[in-house]
Amino acid sequence: MRLLDEVRSAWGWVGIEPVELIDDNDFGNLILKDVHGQYWRLCPEDLYCEVVARSREELDRLAKDQEFLRDWYMRALVDQAFQRLGVLAPGRKYCLKIPGVLGGEYGGDNLGTIPFDELISASGHIAQQIAGLPDGASIKLSVTG
């Protein structure tokens, strides 16, 4: 699957070896199963990819956690994006133009749409470049062709 290849390429540096896409949401967040049977959440708007469950049983418990579900479905942000940008075209996801961890607003003019694979790729590469920087560190974002 092309999306799993994109995750491997852009996010492999965190240690993920994905074998199955379990779920995705309208902002391109993913739940992925890895070669060890662990479950990861990839969150492009906050530039992280981390283990959220070590087994299917843990994932099933997480799927009943109301706080996790509110965060996963992002209902208010999805509704705002839909109002501003309309229905998502096939293969596209809503996104934050500037990720939240880089000071981007969660809404308003910072909302956009992007091809799903580009969202996964760009977020992984940006996350790798800022990994290890202390909170509040100054960065220079350069966008190239």
Tab-separated table of C-alpha atoms in Angstrom:
chain	number	residue	atom	x	y	z
A	1	MET	CA	0.000	0.000	0.000
A	2	ARG	CA	1.403	3.363	-1.031
A	3	LEU	CA	0.388	5.139	2.186
A	4	LEU	CA	2.294	2.615	4.326
A	5	ASP	CA	5.345	3.188	2.124
A	6	GLU	CA	4.980	6.941	2.685
A	7	VAL	CA	4.791	6.396	6.455
A	8	ARG	CA	7.921	4.212	6.339
A	9	SER	CA	9.788	6.815	4.306
A	10	ALA	CA	8.738	9.942	6.214
A	11	TRP	CA	8.305	8.586	9.739
A	12	GLY	CA	10.542	5.489	9.910
A	13	TRP	CA	13.070	7.505	11.886
A	14	VAL	CA	10.782	7.217	14.969
A	15	GLY	CA	11.008	3.421	14.799
A	16	ILE	CA	7.673	2.595	13.202
A	17	GLU	CA	7.528	-0.372	10.808
A	18	PRO	CA	3.868	-0.267	9.716
A	19	VAL	CA	2.132	-3.292	8.252
A	20	GLU	CA	-1.527	-2.264	8.399
A	21	LEU	CA	-3.609	0.902	8.342
A	22	ILE	CA	-6.308	0.545	10.990
A	23	ASP	CA	-8.044	3.926	10.707
A	24	ASP	CA	-7.645	7.518	9.543
A	25	ASN	CA	-9.547	10.716	10.188
A	26	ASP	CA	-10.351	13.848	8.163
A	27	PHE	CA	-7.126	15.553	9.310
A	28	GLY	CA	-4.956	12.648	8.189
A	29	ASN	CA	-4.313	11.174	11.610
A	30	LEU	CA	-3.583	7.468	11.348
A	31	ILE	CA	-3.822	4.433	13.577
A	32	LEU	CA	-1.271	1.923	12.298
A	33	LYS	CA	-0.309	-1.595	13.328
A	34	ASP	CA	3.410	-2.381	13.245
A	35	VAL	CA	5.422	-5.568	12.704
A	36	HIS	CA	5.495	-6.155	16.481
A	37	GLY	CA	1.706	-5.966	16.924
A	38	GLN	CA	1.820	-2.501	18.490
A	39	TYR	CA	-0.517	0.320	17.451
A	40	TRP	CA	0.731	3.804	16.641
A	41	ARG	CA	-0.984	7.141	16.195
A	42	LEU	CA	0.451	9.449	13.587
A	43	CYS	CA	-0.734	13.016	14.142
A	44	PRO	CA	0.354	15.366	11.311
A	45	GLU	CA	-0.976	18.590	12.846
A	46	ASP	CA	1.057	18.060	16.011
A	47	LEU	CA	4.030	16.376	14.288
A	48	TYR	CA	4.166	13.153	16.288
A	49	CYS	CA	3.987	9.430	15.699
A	50	GLU	CA	3.933	7.299	18.828
A	51	VAL	CA	2.755	3.980	20.228
A	52	VAL	CA	-0.734	4.304	21.737
A	53	ALA	CA	-1.409	0.601	22.417
A	54	ARG	CA	0.857	-2.420	22.816
A	55	SER	CA	-1.845	-4.954	21.887
A	56	ARG	CA	-5.243	-5.230	20.206
A	57	GLU	CA	-6.839	-5.427	23.661
A	58	GLU	CA	-5.240	-2.098	24.649
A	59	LEU	CA	-6.412	-0.558	21.363
A	60	ASP	CA	-9.954	-1.800	21.989
A	61	ARG	CA	-9.906	-0.181	25.453
A	62	LEU	CA	-8.555	3.051	23.957
A	63	ALA	CA	-11.380	3.021	21.395
A	64	LYS	CA	-13.848	3.330	24.292
A	65	ASP	CA	-12.010	6.199	26.005
A	66	GLN	CA	-14.112	9.336	25.530
A	67	GLU	CA	-11.170	11.738	25.790
A	68	PHE	CA	-9.254	9.807	23.125
A	69	LEU	CA	-12.346	9.688	20.882
A	70	ARG	CA	-12.930	13.458	21.178
A	71	ASP	CA	-9.303	14.067	20.241
A	72	TRP	CA	-9.424	11.493	17.425
A	73	TYR	CA	-12.590	12.740	15.695
A	74	MET	CA	-11.684	16.438	16.120
A	75	ARG	CA	-15.356	17.255	15.528
A	76	ALA	CA	-15.209	21.013	16.119
A	77	LEU	CA	-12.133	21.466	13.927
A	78	VAL	CA	-13.527	19.203	11.193
A	79	ASP	CA	-16.794	21.151	11.242
A	80	GLN	CA	-14.909	24.447	10.955
A	81	ALA	CA	-12.763	23.115	8.100
A	82	PHE	CA	-15.856	21.840	6.296
A	83	GLN	CA	-17.566	25.239	6.645
A	84	ARG	CA	-14.501	27.090	5.305
A	85	LEU	CA	-13.256	24.619	2.702
A	86	GLY	CA	-16.158	22.360	1.788
A	87	VAL	CA	-16.231	18.635	1.170
A	88	LEU	CA	-12.873	16.923	0.904
A	89	ALA	CA	-11.991	15.815	-2.624
A	90	PRO	CA	-10.922	12.174	-2.963
A	91	GLY	CA	-7.363	11.611	-1.756
A	92	ARG	CA	-7.216	14.872	0.223
A	93	LYS	CA	-7.334	15.689	3.943
A	94	TYR	CA	-7.847	18.842	5.935
A	95	CYS	CA	-4.653	20.211	7.467
A	96	LEU	CA	-3.115	23.024	9.426
A	97	LYS	CA	-0.969	25.053	7.041
A	98	ILE	CA	1.431	25.676	9.922
A	99	PRO	CA	1.469	22.768	12.390
A	100	GLY	CA	0.224	23.508	15.875
A	101	VAL	CA	3.581	22.729	17.501
A	102	LEU	CA	5.125	25.451	15.333
A	103	GLY	CA	2.596	28.005	16.545
A	104	GLY	CA	-0.079	27.463	13.911
A	105	GLU	CA	-3.648	28.311	14.863
A	106	TYR	CA	-6.126	25.433	15.196
A	107	GLY	CA	-8.602	26.962	12.795
A	108	GLY	CA	-9.291	30.103	10.808
A	109	ASP	CA	-6.944	31.019	7.991
A	110	ASN	CA	-4.538	28.248	9.030
A	111	LEU	CA	-6.898	25.572	7.674
A	112	GLY	CA	-6.298	24.049	4.274
A	113	THR	CA	-6.509	20.825	2.324
A	114	ILE	CA	-3.646	18.721	0.989
A	115	PRO	CA	-3.152	15.388	-0.776
A	116	PHE	CA	-3.073	12.707	1.935
A	117	ASP	CA	0.332	11.295	0.959
A	118	GLU	CA	1.884	14.784	0.886
A	119	LEU	CA	0.532	15.478	4.383
A	120	ILE	CA	2.167	12.317	5.729
A	121	SER	CA	5.434	13.057	3.934
A	122	ALA	CA	5.716	16.742	4.855
A	123	SER	CA	4.754	16.254	8.498
A	124	GLY	CA	7.301	13.453	8.958
A	125	HIS	CA	10.115	15.432	7.409
A	126	ILE	CA	9.331	18.556	9.438
A	127	ALA	CA	9.027	16.502	12.639
A	128	GLN	CA	12.417	14.923	12.026
A	129	GLN	CA	14.036	18.320	11.502
A	130	ILE	CA	12.730	19.708	14.804
A	131	ALA	CA	13.083	16.525	16.871
A	132	GLY	CA	15.045	17.209	19.998
A	133	LEU	CA	14.654	20.977	19.937
A	134	PRO	CA	13.590	22.442	23.276
A	135	ASP	CA	10.141	24.013	23.579
A	136	GLY	CA	10.258	27.633	22.459
A	137	ALA	CA	13.332	27.185	20.265
A	138	SER	CA	13.503	29.509	17.277
A	139	ILE	CA	13.262	27.847	13.888
A	140	LYS	CA	13.353	29.016	10.321
A	141	LEU	CA	10.836	27.332	8.038
A	142	SER	CA	11.939	27.210	4.405
A	143	VAL	CA	9.500	25.910	1.826
A	144	THR	CA	11.040	24.737	-1.424
A	145	GLY	CA	9.511	23.803	-4.771
